[in-house]
Amino acid sequence: MRNFFNFIKSKSFIIQLGLALMVVLVLVFVILQWLKSTTNHGEFVEVPDFSKMTVSQMKHEVDKAGLRSHVLDSANYNPSFPRFSIIEQNPPAGNKVKKNRKIYFTVNPSGYKKVSVPQVIQKTKRNATSMLLAVGLDEPKITYVDNIGKDMVLGIKYMGKNVKPGDKLPKTSKVELVCGNGNR
């Protein structure tokens, strides 16, 4: 143990330790300078606002800004945005990112997705209305015909045509329920 402490106190050990520290410091400095140049440290591009742009306009603006784009699947239809326009982007507008960063976009589809008409025939008007609202259809219009079943749904119409359960209609469509009025 005594020889070990003598070695640590020796001149050759201190010189070797000093040289090793200098090599480590030089290596760290060189690596940091290399990282600064390859990662473009301190150089940022501000992300533009792409909302309501068409996909082709967006691609042109992305190229102009020196960024990359990736279009995600369409979202639920949003009537306050034009068809096939950008609804959402990530990272959001105004963020500072590196050049060549990929920006993810969500596009507004051409219209509402289609939903299946549920089985509401022979159900009460109240129950049928809740079932239609649950699948995404609007509050139905109610018309009455002579039938002994008061408020019982006898049929479904959409734009004047008969619809049967399972048919596909655009979400938020307004259907008409034909119900009995309780008279014979």
Short mmCIF file of C-alpha atoms in Angstrom, two decimals:
data_model
loop_
_atom_site.label_atom_id
_atom_site.label_comp_id
_atom_site.label_asym_id
_atom_site.label_seq_id
_atom_site.Cartn_x
_atom_site.Cartn_y
_atom_site.Cartn_z
CA MET A 1 0.00 0.00 0.00
CA ARG A 2 2.89 2.29 0.78
CA ASN A 3 4.34 1.82 -2.72
CA PHE A 4 0.98 2.80 -4.22
CA PHE A 5 0.90 6.15 -2.38
CA ASN A 6 4.51 6.78 -3.34
CA PHE A 7 3.61 6.13 -6.99
CA ILE A 8 0.67 8.58 -6.82
CA LYS A 9 2.99 11.25 -5.41
CA SER A 10 5.66 10.58 -8.05
CA LYS A 11 6.57 13.06 -10.77
CA SER A 12 5.91 10.60 -13.65
CA PHE A 13 2.35 9.88 -12.43
CA ILE A 14 1.51 13.60 -12.18
CA ILE A 15 2.89 14.21 -15.69
CA GLN A 16 0.85 11.28 -17.09
CA LEU A 17 -2.28 12.51 -15.30
CA GLY A 18 -1.77 16.02 -16.67
CA LEU A 19 -1.28 14.72 -20.21
CA ALA A 20 -4.40 12.53 -19.92
CA LEU A 21 -6.48 15.52 -18.72
CA MET A 22 -5.18 17.66 -21.60
CA VAL A 23 -6.05 14.95 -24.14
CA VAL A 24 -9.56 14.65 -22.66
CA LEU A 25 -10.06 18.44 -22.74
CA VAL A 26 -8.84 18.66 -26.36
CA LEU A 27 -11.10 15.74 -27.34
CA VAL A 28 -14.14 17.32 -25.65
CA PHE A 29 -13.42 20.67 -27.34
CA VAL A 30 -13.05 19.04 -30.79
CA ILE A 31 -16.26 17.00 -30.34
CA LEU A 32 -18.23 20.07 -29.21
CA GLN A 33 -17.02 22.09 -32.23
CA TRP A 34 -17.90 19.23 -34.57
CA LEU A 35 -21.39 18.94 -33.03
CA LYS A 36 -21.94 22.70 -33.30
CA SER A 37 -21.16 22.66 -37.02
CA THR A 38 -23.11 19.49 -37.91
CA THR A 39 -26.25 20.31 -35.90
CA ASN A 40 -26.33 23.96 -37.04
CA HIS A 41 -26.33 25.11 -33.43
CA GLY A 42 -28.17 28.40 -33.01
CA GLU A 43 -29.70 28.31 -36.52
CA PHE A 44 -33.49 28.07 -36.52
CA VAL A 45 -36.36 28.36 -38.97
CA GLU A 46 -39.71 29.71 -37.80
CA VAL A 47 -42.59 27.38 -38.68
CA PRO A 48 -45.14 29.21 -40.89
CA ASP A 49 -48.90 28.96 -40.36
CA PHE A 50 -50.18 26.42 -42.88
CA SER A 51 -53.82 26.38 -41.72
CA LYS A 52 -56.47 26.53 -44.45
CA MET A 53 -53.84 26.02 -47.19
CA THR A 54 -54.37 23.30 -49.77
CA VAL A 55 -51.91 20.41 -49.79
CA SER A 56 -50.15 21.70 -52.93
CA GLN A 57 -49.80 25.22 -51.44
CA MET A 58 -48.49 23.69 -48.23
CA LYS A 59 -45.87 21.62 -50.08
CA HIS A 60 -44.63 24.74 -51.91
CA GLU A 61 -44.38 26.73 -48.65
CA VAL A 62 -42.65 23.84 -46.85
CA ASP A 63 -40.00 23.64 -49.59
CA LYS A 64 -39.56 27.42 -49.51
CA ALA A 65 -39.00 27.33 -45.73
CA GLY A 66 -36.44 24.50 -46.01
CA LEU A 67 -38.59 22.01 -44.11
CA ARG A 68 -40.05 18.58 -44.87
CA SER A 69 -43.70 17.52 -44.68
CA HIS A 70 -45.66 14.41 -43.80
CA VAL A 71 -49.43 14.32 -44.32
CA LEU A 72 -51.22 12.29 -41.69
CA ASP A 73 -54.56 10.63 -42.27
CA SER A 74 -57.55 12.93 -42.63
CA ALA A 75 -59.38 13.98 -39.51
CA ASN A 76 -63.09 14.33 -38.91
CA TYR A 77 -64.60 16.81 -41.31
CA ASN A 78 -64.52 20.40 -40.03
CA PRO A 79 -66.98 22.65 -41.90
CA SER A 80 -65.12 25.82 -40.86
CA PHE A 81 -62.12 24.78 -43.01
CA PRO A 82 -62.12 24.35 -46.81
CA ARG A 83 -62.14 20.80 -48.17
CA PHE A 84 -58.69 19.19 -48.47
CA SER A 85 -57.05 22.02 -46.52
CA ILE A 86 -54.70 21.85 -43.56
CA ILE A 87 -56.57 21.65 -40.23
CA GLU A 88 -53.66 21.01 -37.88
CA GLN A 89 -49.89 21.01 -37.91
CA ASN A 90 -47.24 19.75 -35.52
CA PRO A 91 -45.08 21.61 -34.48
CA PRO A 92 -47.48 24.58 -34.39
CA ALA A 93 -46.95 27.83 -36.28
CA GLY A 94 -44.42 30.19 -34.72
CA ASN A 95 -42.20 27.47 -33.21
CA LYS A 96 -38.52 27.61 -34.02
CA VAL A 97 -37.14 24.38 -35.51
CA LYS A 98 -34.00 23.23 -37.31
CA LYS A 99 -33.81 23.35 -41.09
CA ASN A 100 -35.03 20.14 -42.76
CA ARG A 101 -37.35 19.33 -39.81
CA LYS A 102 -40.40 17.21 -40.66
CA ILE A 103 -43.74 18.94 -40.06
CA TYR A 104 -46.81 16.69 -39.61
CA PHE A 105 -50.11 17.81 -41.15
CA THR A 106 -53.74 16.76 -40.70
CA VAL A 107 -55.97 17.39 -43.73
CA ASN A 108 -59.69 18.17 -43.79
CA PRO A 109 -61.51 15.44 -45.75
CA SER A 110 -63.97 16.17 -48.55
CA GLY A 111 -67.00 15.77 -46.32
CA TYR A 112 -68.46 14.10 -43.30
CA LYS A 113 -67.74 10.42 -42.96
CA LYS A 114 -70.64 8.07 -43.52
CA VAL A 115 -72.44 6.46 -40.60
CA SER A 116 -74.81 3.49 -40.56
CA VAL A 117 -78.46 4.12 -39.83
CA PRO A 118 -79.29 2.19 -36.65
CA GLN A 119 -82.26 -0.17 -36.29
CA VAL A 120 -84.93 2.24 -35.01
CA ILE A 121 -88.03 0.79 -36.65
CA GLN A 122 -90.54 -0.45 -34.07
CA LYS A 123 -88.83 1.67 -31.40
CA THR A 124 -90.35 4.67 -29.64
CA LYS A 125 -89.72 8.11 -31.10
CA ARG A 126 -87.72 9.09 -28.01
CA ASN A 127 -85.51 5.99 -28.11
CA ALA A 128 -85.02 6.27 -31.88
CA THR A 129 -84.02 9.94 -31.58
CA SER A 130 -81.33 9.13 -29.00
CA MET A 131 -80.01 6.27 -31.14
CA LEU A 132 -79.77 8.55 -34.20
CA LEU A 133 -78.00 11.27 -32.22
CA ALA A 134 -75.57 8.70 -30.78
CA VAL A 135 -74.31 7.69 -34.24
CA GLY A 136 -73.87 11.34 -35.29
CA LEU A 137 -77.05 12.15 -37.17
CA ASP A 138 -78.94 15.41 -36.44
CA GLU A 139 -82.18 15.73 -34.50
CA PRO A 140 -84.72 14.03 -36.79
CA LYS A 141 -87.81 15.62 -38.27
CA ILE A 142 -90.98 13.81 -37.13
CA THR A 143 -94.02 13.18 -39.32
CA TYR A 144 -97.10 11.32 -38.19
CA VAL A 145 -99.33 8.89 -40.04
CA ASP A 146 -102.47 7.07 -38.91
CA ASN A 147 -101.32 4.03 -36.94
CA ILE A 148 -102.37 2.56 -33.62
CA GLY A 149 -98.79 2.64 -32.23
CA LYS A 150 -98.51 6.16 -30.83
CA ASP A 151 -94.97 7.57 -31.29
CA MET A 152 -93.73 4.23 -32.67
CA VAL A 153 -91.28 4.58 -35.56
CA LEU A 154 -92.71 2.99 -38.70
CA GLY A 155 -90.11 4.17 -41.22
CA ILE A 156 -87.11 6.41 -41.91
CA LYS A 157 -86.71 8.85 -44.80
CA TYR A 158 -83.76 10.88 -46.01
CA MET A 159 -84.34 13.61 -48.61
CA GLY A 160 -87.79 12.17 -49.30
CA LYS A 161 -86.56 8.63 -49.98
CA ASN A 162 -87.07 5.61 -47.73
CA VAL A 163 -83.97 4.47 -45.85
CA LYS A 164 -83.53 1.13 -44.16
CA PRO A 165 -81.35 0.29 -41.15
CA GLY A 166 -77.72 -0.28 -42.14
CA ASP A 167 -77.76 2.22 -45.01
CA LYS A 168 -74.89 4.71 -44.93
CA LEU A 169 -75.59 8.44 -44.63
CA PRO A 170 -73.19 11.37 -44.16
CA LYS A 171 -72.66 12.27 -40.52
CA THR A 172 -74.89 15.17 -39.32
CA SER A 173 -77.57 14.30 -41.93
CA LYS A 174 -81.14 15.13 -40.94
CA VAL A 175 -83.48 12.17 -41.36
CA GLU A 176 -87.25 12.06 -41.06
CA LEU A 177 -88.92 9.57 -38.73
CA VAL A 178 -92.38 8.40 -39.77
CA CYS A 179 -94.27 7.66 -36.53
CA GLY A 180 -97.75 6.48 -35.63
CA ASN A 181 -100.18 9.05 -34.19
CA GLY A 182 -102.27 6.60 -32.13
CA ASN A 183 -105.32 6.72 -34.46
CA ARG A 184 -106.59 3.76 -36.45
#
